[in-house]
PDB file of C-alpha atoms and ligand atoms in Angstrom:
ATOM      1  CA  MET A  27     103.682  81.603 108.695  1.00 71.00           C
ATOM      2  CA  ALA A  28     100.499  83.264 107.413  1.00 84.00           C
ATOM      3  CA  ASP A  29      99.225  82.400 103.949  1.00 93.00           C
ATOM      4  CA  PRO A  30     100.629  84.586 101.173  1.00 97.00           C
ATOM      5  CA  ILE A  31      98.387  87.490 100.189  1.00 98.00           C
ATOM      6  CA  ILE A  32      99.711  87.237  96.616  1.00 98.00           C
ATOM      7  CA  ARG A  33     101.036  84.083  95.008  1.00 98.00           C
ATOM      8  CA  VAL A  34     102.674  84.091  91.568  1.00 98.00           C
ATOM      9  CA  GLN A  35     103.138  80.534  90.317  1.00 98.00           C
ATOM     10  CA  GLY A  36     105.187  79.594  87.260  1.00 98.00           C
ATOM     11  CA  VAL A  37     104.261  82.733  85.370  1.00 98.00           C
ATOM     12  CA  THR A  38     105.384  83.443  81.844  1.00 97.00           C
ATOM     13  CA  PHE A  39     104.020  86.393  79.925  1.00 97.00           C
ATOM     14  CA  ALA A  40     104.410  87.378  76.280  1.00 96.00           C
ATOM     15  CA  TYR A  41     103.191  90.585  74.661  1.00 94.00           C
ATOM     16  CA  SER A  42     101.509  89.675  71.337  1.00 88.00           C
ATOM     17  CA  PRO A  43     102.176  85.934  71.888  1.00 83.00           C
ATOM     18  CA  GLU A  44     100.743  84.929  68.486  1.00 86.00           C
ATOM     19  CA  SER A  45     102.896  87.300  66.440  1.00 85.00           C
ATOM     20  CA  VAL A  46     106.380  86.651  65.055  1.00 85.00           C
ATOM     21  CA  ASP A  47     107.792  89.459  67.174  1.00 84.00           C
ATOM     22  CA  ALA A  48     106.311  88.224  70.441  1.00 87.00           C
ATOM     23  CA  ILE A  49     108.133  89.714  73.427  1.00 91.00           C
ATOM     24  CA  LEU A  50     108.684  87.419  76.373  1.00 94.00           C
ATOM     25  CA  ALA A  51     108.437  89.924  79.229  1.00 97.00           C
ATOM     26  CA  LEU A  52     108.174  87.449  82.139  1.00 98.00           C
ATOM     27  CA  GLN A  53     109.755  84.006  82.429  1.00 97.00           C
ATOM     28  CA  ASP A  54     109.409  81.454  85.180  1.00 96.00           C
ATOM     29  CA  ILE A  55     108.275  83.875  87.879  1.00 98.00           C
ATOM     30  CA  ASN A  56     107.510  82.320  91.274  1.00 98.00           C
ATOM     31  CA  LEU A  57     106.816  84.707  94.097  1.00 97.00           C
ATOM     32  CA  ASP A  58     104.922  84.673  97.397  1.00 97.00           C
ATOM     33  CA  ILE A  59     104.160  87.997  99.032  1.00 98.00           C
ATOM     34  CA  TYR A  60     103.029  87.895 102.672  1.00 97.00           C
ATOM     35  CA  PRO A  61     100.738  90.267 104.579  1.00 97.00           C
ATOM     36  CA  GLY A  62     102.754  93.196 105.956  1.00 97.00           C
ATOM     37  CA  ASP A  63     105.687  92.718 103.533  1.00 97.00           C
ATOM     38  CA  TYR A  64     107.395  95.728 101.963  1.00 98.00           C
ATOM     39  CA  VAL A  65     108.827  94.315  98.757  1.00 98.00           C
ATOM     40  CA  VAL A  66     110.980  96.514  96.529  1.00 97.00           C
ATOM     41  CA  ILE A  67     111.556  95.536  92.897  1.00 97.00           C
ATOM     42  CA  VAL A  68     114.604  96.897  91.085  1.00 96.00           C
ATOM     43  CA  GLY A  69     116.088  96.054  87.705  1.00 96.00           C
ATOM     44  CA  HIS A  70     117.380  97.531  84.496  1.00 94.00           C
ATOM     45  CA  ASN A  71     114.995  99.175  81.985  1.00 94.00           C
ATOM     46  CA  GLY A  72     112.834  96.638  80.207  1.00 95.00           C
ATOM     47  CA  SER A  73     113.578  93.830  82.691  1.00 97.00           C
ATOM     48  CA  GLY A  74     109.842  93.200  83.265  1.00 97.00           C
ATOM     49  CA  LYS A  75     109.095  95.094  86.495  1.00 97.00           C
ATOM     50  CA  SER A  76     105.982  96.924  85.275  1.00 96.00           C
ATOM     51  CA  THR A  77     104.712  93.821  83.507  1.00 97.00           C
ATOM     52  CA  LEU A  78     104.990  91.892  86.779  1.00 98.00           C
ATOM     53  CA  ALA A  79     103.269  94.717  88.711  1.00 97.00           C
ATOM     54  CA  LYS A  80     100.345  94.672  86.259  1.00 97.00           C
ATOM     55  CA  HIS A  81      99.874  90.961  86.951  1.00 98.00           C
ATOM     56  CA  LEU A  82      99.311  91.681  90.634  1.00 97.00           C
ATOM     57  CA  ASN A  83      95.948  93.365  90.133  1.00 94.00           C
ATOM     58  CA  ALA A  84      94.734  91.607  86.999  1.00 96.00           C
ATOM     59  CA  LEU A  85      95.625  94.410  84.566  1.00 95.00           C
ATOM     60  CA  LEU A  86      97.431  91.611  82.710  1.00 96.00           C
ATOM     61  CA  GLN A  87      96.841  87.857  82.823  1.00 96.00           C
ATOM     62  CA  PRO A  88      99.699  85.343  82.573  1.00 97.00           C
ATOM     63  CA  THR A  89     100.342  83.567  79.265  1.00 95.00           C
ATOM     64  CA  THR A  90     101.141  80.477  81.347  1.00 96.00           C
ATOM     65  CA  GLY A  91     101.009  79.984  85.122  1.00 98.00           C
ATOM     66  CA  ASP A  92      98.741  81.623  87.701  1.00 98.00           C
ATOM     67  CA  VAL A  93      98.516  84.656  89.934  1.00 98.00           C
ATOM     68  CA  TRP A  94      96.421  84.368  93.081  1.00 98.00           C
ATOM     69  CA  VAL A  95      95.334  87.340  95.163  1.00 98.00           C
ATOM     70  CA  GLU A  96      94.131  85.825  98.422  1.00 96.00           C
ATOM     71  CA  GLN A  97      91.954  82.990  97.095  1.00 93.00           C
ATOM     72  CA  ASN A  98      91.148  84.676  93.771  1.00 97.00           C
ATOM     73  CA  ASN A  99      92.785  83.733  90.477  1.00 98.00           C
ATOM     74  CA  THR A 100      93.433  86.759  88.223  1.00 97.00           C
ATOM     75  CA  ARG A 101      92.250  84.709  85.221  1.00 97.00           C
ATOM     76  CA  ASP A 102      88.690  84.663  86.557  1.00 96.00           C
ATOM     77  CA  PRO A 103      86.857  87.787  85.328  1.00 95.00           C
ATOM     78  CA  ALA A 104      84.259  87.345  88.079  1.00 96.00           C
ATOM     79  CA  GLN A 105      87.032  88.057  90.640  1.00 96.00           C
ATOM     80  CA  THR A 106      88.528  91.150  88.977  1.00 95.00           C
ATOM     81  CA  LEU A 107      86.609  93.603  91.136  1.00 91.00           C
ATOM     82  CA  ALA A 108      87.559  91.786  94.355  1.00 93.00           C
ATOM     83  CA  ILE A 109      91.199  91.653  93.233  1.00 96.00           C
ATOM     84  CA  ARG A 110      91.315  95.353  92.348  1.00 93.00           C
ATOM     85  CA  SER A 111      89.820  96.329  95.691  1.00 90.00           C
ATOM     86  CA  THR A 112      92.467  94.221  97.453  1.00 96.00           C
ATOM     87  CA  VAL A 113      95.405  95.480  95.371  1.00 97.00           C
ATOM     88  CA  GLY A 114      95.613  99.233  94.632  1.00 94.00           C
ATOM     89  CA  MET A 115      98.029 100.621  92.027  1.00 93.00           C
ATOM     90  CA  VAL A 116      99.847 103.950  91.851  1.00 90.00           C
ATOM     91  CA  PHE A 117     101.745 104.869  88.675  1.00 85.00           C
ATOM     92  CA  GLN A 118     104.532 107.276  87.707  1.00 82.00           C
ATOM     93  CA  VAL A 119     102.677 110.337  86.607  1.00 74.00           C
ATOM     94  CA  PRO A 120     100.285 111.727  89.230  1.00 66.00           C
ATOM     95  CA  ASP A 121      98.542 114.085  86.750  1.00 70.00           C
ATOM     96  CA  ASN A 122      97.058 111.132  84.875  1.00 73.00           C
ATOM     97  CA  GLN A 123      95.516 109.785  88.062  1.00 74.00           C
ATOM     98  CA  ILE A 124      93.828 112.970  89.263  1.00 79.00           C
ATOM     99  CA  VAL A 125      90.225 113.441  88.170  1.00 82.00           C
ATOM    100  CA  ALA A 126      88.581 116.164  90.305  1.00 86.00           C
ATOM    101  CA  THR A 127      89.119 119.899  90.783  1.00 89.00           C
ATOM    102  CA  VAL A 128      89.357 119.789  94.598  1.00 95.00           C
ATOM    103  CA  VAL A 129      91.720 117.483  96.502  1.00 95.00           C
ATOM    104  CA  GLU A 130      89.103 115.904  98.779  1.00 95.00           C
ATOM    105  CA  GLU A 131      86.719 115.284  95.882  1.00 95.00           C
ATOM    106  CA  ASP A 132      89.501 113.528  94.041  1.00 94.00           C
ATOM    107  CA  VAL A 133      90.193 111.260  97.005  1.00 94.00           C
ATOM    108  CA  ALA A 134      86.435 110.596  97.394  1.00 95.00           C
ATOM    109  CA  PHE A 135      86.058 109.528  93.759  1.00 92.00           C
ATOM    110  CA  GLY A 136      86.783 105.811  94.294  1.00 88.00           C
ATOM    111  CA  PRO A 137      84.645 105.270  97.418  1.00 90.00           C
ATOM    112  CA  GLU A 138      81.790 107.268  95.803  1.00 91.00           C
ATOM    113  CA  ASN A 139      81.876 104.959  92.798  1.00 87.00           C
ATOM    114  CA  LEU A 140      81.555 101.989  95.100  1.00 83.00           C
ATOM    115  CA  GLY A 141      78.413 103.604  96.524  1.00 87.00           C
ATOM    116  CA  PHE A 142      79.417 103.864 100.174  1.00 90.00           C
ATOM    117  CA  PRO A 143      77.198 105.958 102.461  1.00 93.00           C
ATOM    118  CA  ARG A 144      78.156 109.657 102.848  1.00 93.00           C
ATOM    119  CA  GLU A 145      79.446 109.233 106.414  1.00 95.00           C
ATOM    120  CA  GLU A 146      81.721 106.361 105.458  1.00 95.00           C
ATOM    121  CA  ILE A 147      83.113 108.297 102.457  1.00 95.00           C
ATOM    122  CA  ARG A 148      83.844 111.295 104.711  1.00 95.00           C
ATOM    123  CA  GLU A 149      85.627 109.047 107.199  1.00 94.00           C
ATOM    124  CA  ARG A 150      87.710 107.299 104.517  1.00 93.00           C
ATOM    125  CA  VAL A 151      88.709 110.551 102.813  1.00 96.00           C
ATOM    126  CA  ASP A 152      89.704 112.228 106.098  1.00 95.00           C
ATOM    127  CA  ARG A 153      91.783 109.250 107.169  1.00 90.00           C
ATOM    128  CA  ALA A 154      93.470 108.883 103.761  1.00 91.00           C
ATOM    129  CA  LEU A 155      94.409 112.585 103.659  1.00 93.00           C
ATOM    130  CA  GLU A 156      95.734 112.369 107.197  1.00 90.00           C
ATOM    131  CA  VAL A 157      97.962 109.381 106.395  1.00 86.00           C
ATOM    132  CA  VAL A 158      99.562 111.124 103.396  1.00 86.00           C
ATOM    133  CA  GLY A 159      99.847 114.412 105.308  1.00 88.00           C
ATOM    134  CA  LEU A 160      97.502 116.473 103.126  1.00 92.00           C
ATOM    135  CA  THR A 161      94.665 117.346 105.511  1.00 94.00           C
ATOM    136  CA  GLU A 162      95.429 121.052 105.210  1.00 95.00           C
ATOM    137  CA  GLU A 163      95.373 120.944 101.412  1.00 95.00           C
ATOM    138  CA  ARG A 164      91.997 119.194 101.206  1.00 95.00           C
ATOM    139  CA  LEU A 165      90.094 122.132  99.704  1.00 96.00           C
ATOM    140  CA  ARG A 166      92.796 123.161  97.220  1.00 96.00           C
ATOM    141  CA  PRO A 167      92.710 122.459  93.475  1.00 94.00           C
ATOM    142  CA  PRO A 168      95.151 119.597  92.778  1.00 91.00           C
ATOM    143  CA  HIS A 169      96.782 121.404  89.837  1.00 89.00           C
ATOM    144  CA  LEU A 170      98.184 124.017  92.241  1.00 91.00           C
ATOM    145  CA  LEU A 171     100.000 121.383  94.304  1.00 92.00           C
ATOM    146  CA  SER A 172     103.642 120.324  93.941  1.00 89.00           C
ATOM    147  CA  ALA A 173     104.384 117.064  92.115  1.00 86.00           C
ATOM    148  CA  GLY A 174     105.069 115.321  95.437  1.00 87.00           C
ATOM    149  CA  GLN A 175     101.748 116.531  96.841  1.00 90.00           C
ATOM    150  CA  LYS A 176      99.916 115.400  93.681  1.00 91.00           C
ATOM    151  CA  GLN A 177     101.438 111.964  93.964  1.00 87.00           C
ATOM    152  CA  ARG A 178     100.286 111.839  97.595  1.00 90.00           C
ATOM    153  CA  VAL A 179      96.753 112.812  96.450  1.00 92.00           C
ATOM    154  CA  ALA A 180      96.905 109.852  94.048  1.00 91.00           C
ATOM    155  CA  ILE A 181      98.039 107.564  96.883  1.00 90.00           C
ATOM    156  CA  ALA A 182      95.259 108.912  99.148  1.00 91.00           C
ATOM    157  CA  GLY A 183      92.738 108.103  96.397  1.00 92.00           C
ATOM    158  CA  VAL A 184      93.944 104.499  96.337  1.00 91.00           C
ATOM    159  CA  ILE A 185      94.125 104.268 100.149  1.00 91.00           C
ATOM    160  CA  ALA A 186      90.544 105.537 100.467  1.00 92.00           C
ATOM    161  CA  MET A 187      89.523 102.267  98.806  1.00 91.00           C
ATOM    162  CA  ARG A 188      91.154 100.480 101.786  1.00 90.00           C
ATOM    163  CA  PRO A 189      93.289  98.043  99.760  1.00 94.00           C
ATOM    164  CA  LYS A 190      95.319  95.429 101.611  1.00 97.00           C
ATOM    165  CA  VAL A 191      98.167  95.765  99.104  1.00 97.00           C
ATOM    166  CA  LEU A 192      99.580  98.944  97.585  1.00 96.00           C
ATOM    167  CA  VAL A 193     101.614  98.552  94.378  1.00 96.00           C
ATOM    168  CA  LEU A 194     103.687 101.584  93.378  1.00 95.00           C
ATOM    169  CA  ASP A 195     105.271 101.583  89.915  1.00 95.00           C
ATOM    170  CA  GLU A 196     108.019 104.214  90.111  1.00 93.00           C
ATOM    171  CA  ALA A 197     105.683 106.508  92.006  1.00 88.00           C
ATOM    172  CA  THR A 198     108.586 108.818  92.903  1.00 86.00           C
ATOM    173  CA  ALA A 199     110.202 108.918  89.451  1.00 85.00           C
ATOM    174  CA  TYR A 200     109.289 112.493  88.579  1.00 80.00           C
ATOM    175  CA  LEU A 201     109.555 114.006  92.044  1.00 81.00           C
ATOM    176  CA  ASP A 202     112.259 116.205  93.549  1.00 83.00           C
ATOM    177  CA  PRO A 203     114.115 114.834  96.597  1.00 86.00           C
ATOM    178  CA  LEU A 204     111.688 116.478  99.054  1.00 85.00           C
ATOM    179  CA  GLY A 205     108.636 115.148  97.184  1.00 82.00           C
ATOM    180  CA  ARG A 206     110.222 111.704  97.096  1.00 86.00           C
ATOM    181  CA  GLU A 207     110.897 111.795 100.819  1.00 88.00           C
ATOM    182  CA  GLN A 208     107.271 112.823 101.503  1.00 85.00           C
ATOM    183  CA  VAL A 209     105.848 110.029  99.376  1.00 86.00           C
ATOM    184  CA  LEU A 210     108.223 107.463 100.882  1.00 90.00           C
ATOM    185  CA  GLY A 211     107.313 108.629 104.386  1.00 91.00           C
ATOM    186  CA  ALA A 212     103.610 108.159 103.629  1.00 89.00           C
ATOM    187  CA  VAL A 213     104.253 104.677 102.189  1.00 92.00           C
ATOM    188  CA  ARG A 214     106.338 103.695 105.223  1.00 94.00           C
ATOM    189  CA  ARG A 215     103.547 104.802 107.588  1.00 91.00           C
ATOM    190  CA  LEU A 216     100.988 102.821 105.589  1.00 92.00           C
ATOM    191  CA  ASN A 217     103.198  99.748 105.814  1.00 95.00           C
ATOM    192  CA  GLN A 218     103.599 100.248 109.569  1.00 95.00           C
ATOM    193  CA  ASP A 219      99.787 100.380 109.758  1.00 91.00           C
ATOM    194  CA  GLY A 220      99.749  96.919 108.190  1.00 94.00           C
ATOM    195  CA  ILE A 221      99.361  97.556 104.444  1.00 96.00           C
ATOM    196  CA  THR A 222     101.450  95.265 102.247  1.00 98.00           C
ATOM    197  CA  VAL A 223     103.649  97.304  99.875  1.00 97.00           C
ATOM    198  CA  VAL A 224     105.175  96.356  96.531  1.00 98.00           C
ATOM    199  CA  SER A 225     107.293  99.219  95.212  1.00 97.00           C
ATOM    200  CA  ILE A 226     109.208  99.443  91.941  1.00 96.00           C
ATOM    201  CA  THR A 227     112.008 101.981  91.874  1.00 94.00           C
ATOM    202  CA  HIS A 228     115.207 103.013  90.124  1.00 91.00           C
ATOM    203  CA  PHE A 229     116.459 104.713  93.293  1.00 90.00           C
ATOM    204  CA  MET A 230     118.559 102.215  95.190  1.00 89.00           C
ATOM    205  CA  HIS A 231     118.388 104.072  98.499  1.00 86.00           C
ATOM    206  CA  GLU A 232     114.589 103.646  98.363  1.00 90.00           C
ATOM    207  CA  ALA A 233     115.050  99.894  98.228  1.00 92.00           C
ATOM    208  CA  VAL A 234     116.487 100.019 101.732  1.00 91.00           C
ATOM    209  CA  ALA A 235     113.018 100.873 103.098  1.00 91.00           C
ATOM    210  CA  GLY A 236     111.761  97.381 102.256  1.00 95.00           C
ATOM    211  CA  ASN A 237     112.174  94.102 104.110  1.00 96.00           C
ATOM    212  CA  ARG A 238     112.784  92.307 100.834  1.00 97.00           C
ATOM    213  CA  VAL A 239     114.390  93.281  97.529  1.00 97.00           C
ATOM    214  CA  LEU A 240     113.771  91.515  94.217  1.00 97.00           C
ATOM    215  CA  VAL A 241     116.182  92.136  91.362  1.00 97.00           C
ATOM    216  CA  MET A 242     114.861  91.532  87.842  1.00 97.00           C
ATOM    217  CA  GLU A 243     116.950  90.978  84.744  1.00 97.00           C
ATOM    218  CA  LYS A 244     115.749  89.977  81.280  1.00 96.00           C
ATOM    219  CA  SER A 245     112.236  88.959  82.377  1.00 97.00           C
ATOM    220  CA  ARG A 246     113.376  86.875  85.358  1.00 98.00           C
ATOM    221  CA  ILE A 247     113.843  87.395  89.093  1.00 98.00           C
ATOM    222  CA  VAL A 248     117.589  86.915  89.539  1.00 97.00           C
ATOM    223  CA  MET A 249     118.078  87.987  93.163  1.00 97.00           C
ATOM    224  CA  ASP A 250     115.696  87.880  96.131  1.00 97.00           C
ATOM    225  CA  GLY A 251     116.590  88.700  99.728  1.00 97.00           C
ATOM    226  CA  SER A 252     116.842  91.294 102.482  1.00 96.00           C
ATOM    227  CA  PRO A 253     118.277  94.693 101.436  1.00 94.00           C
ATOM    228  CA  ARG A 254     121.399  93.938 103.484  1.00 92.00           C
ATOM    229  CA  LYS A 255     121.948  90.618 101.754  1.00 93.00           C
ATOM    230  CA  ILE A 256     121.292  92.030  98.279  1.00 94.00           C
ATOM    231  CA  PHE A 257     123.380  95.199  98.569  1.00 91.00           C
ATOM    232  CA  ALA A 258     126.327  93.317 100.048  1.00 88.00           C
ATOM    233  CA  GLN A 259     126.686  91.866  96.523  1.00 89.00           C
ATOM    234  CA  ALA A 260     127.844  95.108  94.915  1.00 87.00           C
ATOM    235  CA  GLU A 261     129.837  93.382  92.178  1.00 88.00           C
ATOM    236  CA  ARG A 262     126.890  91.302  91.019  1.00 92.00           C
ATOM    237  CA  LEU A 263     124.645  94.380  91.036  1.00 92.00           C
ATOM    238  CA  ARG A 264     127.136  96.320  88.929  1.00 90.00           C
ATOM    239  CA  GLU A 265     127.147  93.473  86.415  1.00 92.00           C
ATOM    240  CA  LEU A 266     123.376  93.972  86.213  1.00 91.00           C
ATOM    241  CA  GLN A 267     124.023  97.697  85.675  1.00 90.00           C
ATOM    242  CA  LEU A 268     122.549  98.607  89.036  1.00 90.00           C
ATOM    243  CA  ASP A 269     123.995 100.832  91.743  1.00 84.00           C
ATOM    244  CA  VAL A 270     124.183 100.209  95.442  1.00 83.00           C
ATOM    245  CA  PRO A 271     123.022 102.913  97.888  1.00 83.00           C
ATOM    246  CA  GLN A 272     125.798 105.473  98.548  1.00 85.00           C
ATOM    247  CA  PRO A 273     126.396 104.522 102.199  1.00 85.00           C
ATOM    248  CA  THR A 274     126.702 100.873 101.108  1.00 85.00           C
ATOM    249  CA  ASP A 275     129.187 101.836  98.389  1.00 85.00           C
ATOM    250  CA  LEU A 276     131.253 103.738 100.962  1.00 86.00           C
ATOM    251  CA  ALA A 277     131.141 100.808 103.400  1.00 86.00           C
ATOM    252  CA  ASN A 278     132.154  98.435 100.599  1.00 84.00           C
ATOM    253  CA  ARG A 279     135.194 100.533  99.741  1.00 86.00           C
ATOM    254  CA  LEU A 280     136.222 100.853 103.377  1.00 87.00           C
ATOM    255  CA  HIS A 281     135.844  97.091 103.758  1.00 87.00           C
ATOM    256  CA  GLY A 282     138.247  96.720 100.796  1.00 86.00           C
ATOM    257  CA  ARG A 283     140.897  98.724 102.650  1.00 89.00           C
ATOM    258  CA  LEU A 284     140.114  97.556 106.156  1.00 86.00           C
ATOM    259  CA  GLU A 285     138.790  94.045 106.409  1.00 88.00           C
ATOM    260  CA  ALA A 286     137.285  94.543 109.877  1.00 87.00           C
ATOM    261  CA  PHE A 287     135.027  97.312 108.572  1.00 86.00           C
ATOM    262  CA  PRO A 288     131.571  95.844 107.711  1.00 86.00           C
ATOM    263  CA  GLY A 289     130.807  96.118 104.001  1.00 82.00           C
ATOM    264  CA  ASP A 290     127.032  95.769 104.224  1.00 81.00           C
ATOM    265  CA  LEU A 291     125.855  99.050 105.788  1.00 86.00           C
ATOM    266  CA  LEU A 292     122.629 100.486 104.382  1.00 85.00           C
ATOM    267  CA  SER A 293     122.000 103.994 105.684  1.00 84.00           C
ATOM    268  CA  VAL A 294     123.910 107.220 106.316  1.00 87.00           C
ATOM    269  CA  ALA A 295     123.123 106.855 110.030  1.00 88.00           C
ATOM    270  CA  GLU A 296     124.647 103.354 110.118  1.00 86.00           C
ATOM    271  CA  ALA A 297     127.722 104.535 108.209  1.00 84.00           C
ATOM    272  CA  VAL A 298     128.223 107.493 110.582  1.00 88.00           C
ATOM    273  CA  ASP A 299     127.870 105.268 113.662  1.00 88.00           C
ATOM    274  CA  THR A 300     130.269 102.637 112.357  1.00 87.00           C
ATOM    275  CA  ILE A 301     132.896 105.120 111.138  1.00 87.00           C
ATOM    276  CA  THR A 302     132.713 106.947 114.486  1.00 88.00           C
ATOM    277  CA  GLU A 303     133.150 103.680 116.349  1.00 87.00           C
ATOM    278  CA  PHE A 304     136.210 102.806 114.237  1.00 84.00           C
ATOM    279  CA  ALA A 305     137.695 106.281 114.671  1.00 83.00           C
ATOM    280  CA  LEU A 306     137.251 106.096 118.440  1.00 84.00           C
ATOM    281  CA  ARG A 307     138.862 102.663 118.534  1.00 82.00           C
ATOM    282  CA  GLY A 308     141.793 104.011 116.474  1.00 75.00           C
ATOM    283  CA  ASN A 309     142.206 106.956 118.830  1.00 67.00           C
ATOM    284  CA  ALA A 310     142.060 104.728 121.876  1.00 67.00           C
ATOM    285  CA  ARG A 311     144.982 102.720 120.476  1.00 65.00           C
ATOM    286  CA  GLU A 312     147.216 105.787 119.959  1.00 63.00           C
TER     287      GLU A 312
HETATM  288  N1  ATP B 407     102.554  97.187  75.826  1.00 78.98           N
HETATM  289  C1  ATP B 407     103.637  96.540  75.412  1.00 78.98           C
HETATM  290  N2  ATP B 407     103.664  95.921  74.200  1.00 78.98           N
HETATM  291  C2  ATP B 407     104.768  95.245  73.783  1.00 78.98           C
HETATM  292  N3  ATP B 407     105.893  95.121  74.507  1.00 78.98           N
HETATM  293  C3  ATP B 407     105.920  95.706  75.713  1.00 78.98           C
HETATM  294  C4  ATP B 407     104.796  96.447  76.232  1.00 78.98           C
HETATM  295  N4  ATP B 407     105.131  96.913  77.462  1.00 78.98           N
HETATM  296  C5  ATP B 407     106.388  96.488  77.698  1.00 78.98           C
HETATM  297  N5  ATP B 407     106.867  95.763  76.663  1.00 78.98           N
HETATM  298  C6  ATP B 407     108.186  95.092  76.585  1.00 78.98           C
HETATM  299  O1  ATP B 407     108.251  94.121  77.615  1.00 78.98           O
HETATM  300  C7  ATP B 407     109.518  94.104  78.244  1.00 78.98           C
HETATM  301  C8  ATP B 407     109.362  94.408  79.735  1.00 78.98           C
HETATM  302  O2  ATP B 407     108.852  95.731  79.884  1.00 78.98           O
HETATM  303  P1  ATP B 407     108.461  96.380  81.265  1.00 78.98           P
HETATM  304  O3  ATP B 407     107.789  97.671  80.955  1.00 78.98           O
HETATM  305  O4  ATP B 407     107.734  95.392  82.089  1.00 78.98           O
HETATM  306  O5  ATP B 407     109.906  96.643  81.895  1.00 78.98           O
HETATM  307  P2  ATP B 407     110.322  97.553  83.146  1.00 78.98           P
HETATM  308  O6  ATP B 407     111.270  96.740  83.935  1.00 78.98           O
HETATM  309  O7  ATP B 407     109.121  98.074  83.827  1.00 78.98           O
HETATM  310  O8  ATP B 407     111.118  98.737  82.429  1.00 78.98           O
HETATM  311  P3  ATP B 407     111.306 100.280  82.887  1.00 78.98           P
HETATM  312  O9  ATP B 407     112.369 100.286  83.948  1.00 78.98           O
HETATM  313  O10 ATP B 407     111.768 100.945  81.633  1.00 78.98           O
HETATM  314  O11 ATP B 407     109.978 100.787  83.368  1.00 78.98           O
HETATM  315  C9  ATP B 407     110.358  95.132  77.477  1.00 78.98           C
HETATM  316  O12 ATP B 407     111.072  94.457  76.486  1.00 78.98           O
HETATM  317  C10 ATP B 407     109.333  96.043  76.869  1.00 78.98           C
HETATM  318  O13 ATP B 407     109.823  96.635  75.684  1.00 78.98           O
HETATM  319 MG1   MG B 408     108.402 100.015  84.196  1.00 78.98          MG
END
């Protein structure tokens, strides 16, 4: 197996560690993320998801333990720039991330700051807009775009920096279903192109897009596995006050009534196929 692109080793993190009301937001976190992974992090409010995400690009440093991005330790200030160009972050509210009055200028902002030649900036901006599906909006003012389009502008701005890892902290939280679908589609394409994705979400059906799901609870990682393995444990997830995706819930209930029906389906398409297959088998028997 390739070396991990991010390695979190024995990390504990406390907000205001010296004060009497120190908050232990991360405890005993060990995590290797490999190139090309699509890792989804879910967990109840306040479980530590955002705190963990901020450790991945040196916005926060561990109280104890280490975070390595490739060969760079996030504790070393001399490596911060290298780490931030490897790991790009996208947050909840796109408005706070947009700086320019024209879409393509906004996307060019990062590469311009790094002082790339004009040609290279042009190339990066065009490619980034293409990947997020906003080429036609490139000359529009961002404030006239929908929330989903704005969030894709923010993603394009990060992508134009050519990071190897994209961390999204509830990037679809304030979007309508169409906007969410558009952002997810763009993220999926980026992952297919080889970018490593770490995505935090409260929407369980989004977790199905990943190859690995981490469940956080009270500052720890309490579950870690493929979406199929994680969502098959509906009871455990409910104890952690988390849902399972709707098709999985349906499959679970059918499995309760009909043992032969698989309880670990993930998508509507899978549920439709399996139900159809069962119905046909039933008919054949009559
Ligand atoms: N800047 C801060 N100062 C002090 N405590 C904080 C700060 N940010 C977060 N916390 C606390 O740390 C713990 C973990 O918070 P964090 O934001 O990482 O959780 P989260 O899983 O991202 O939650 P949410 O789903 O609400 O976004 C919580 O108890 C929270 O109140
Ligand atoms: Mg959060």
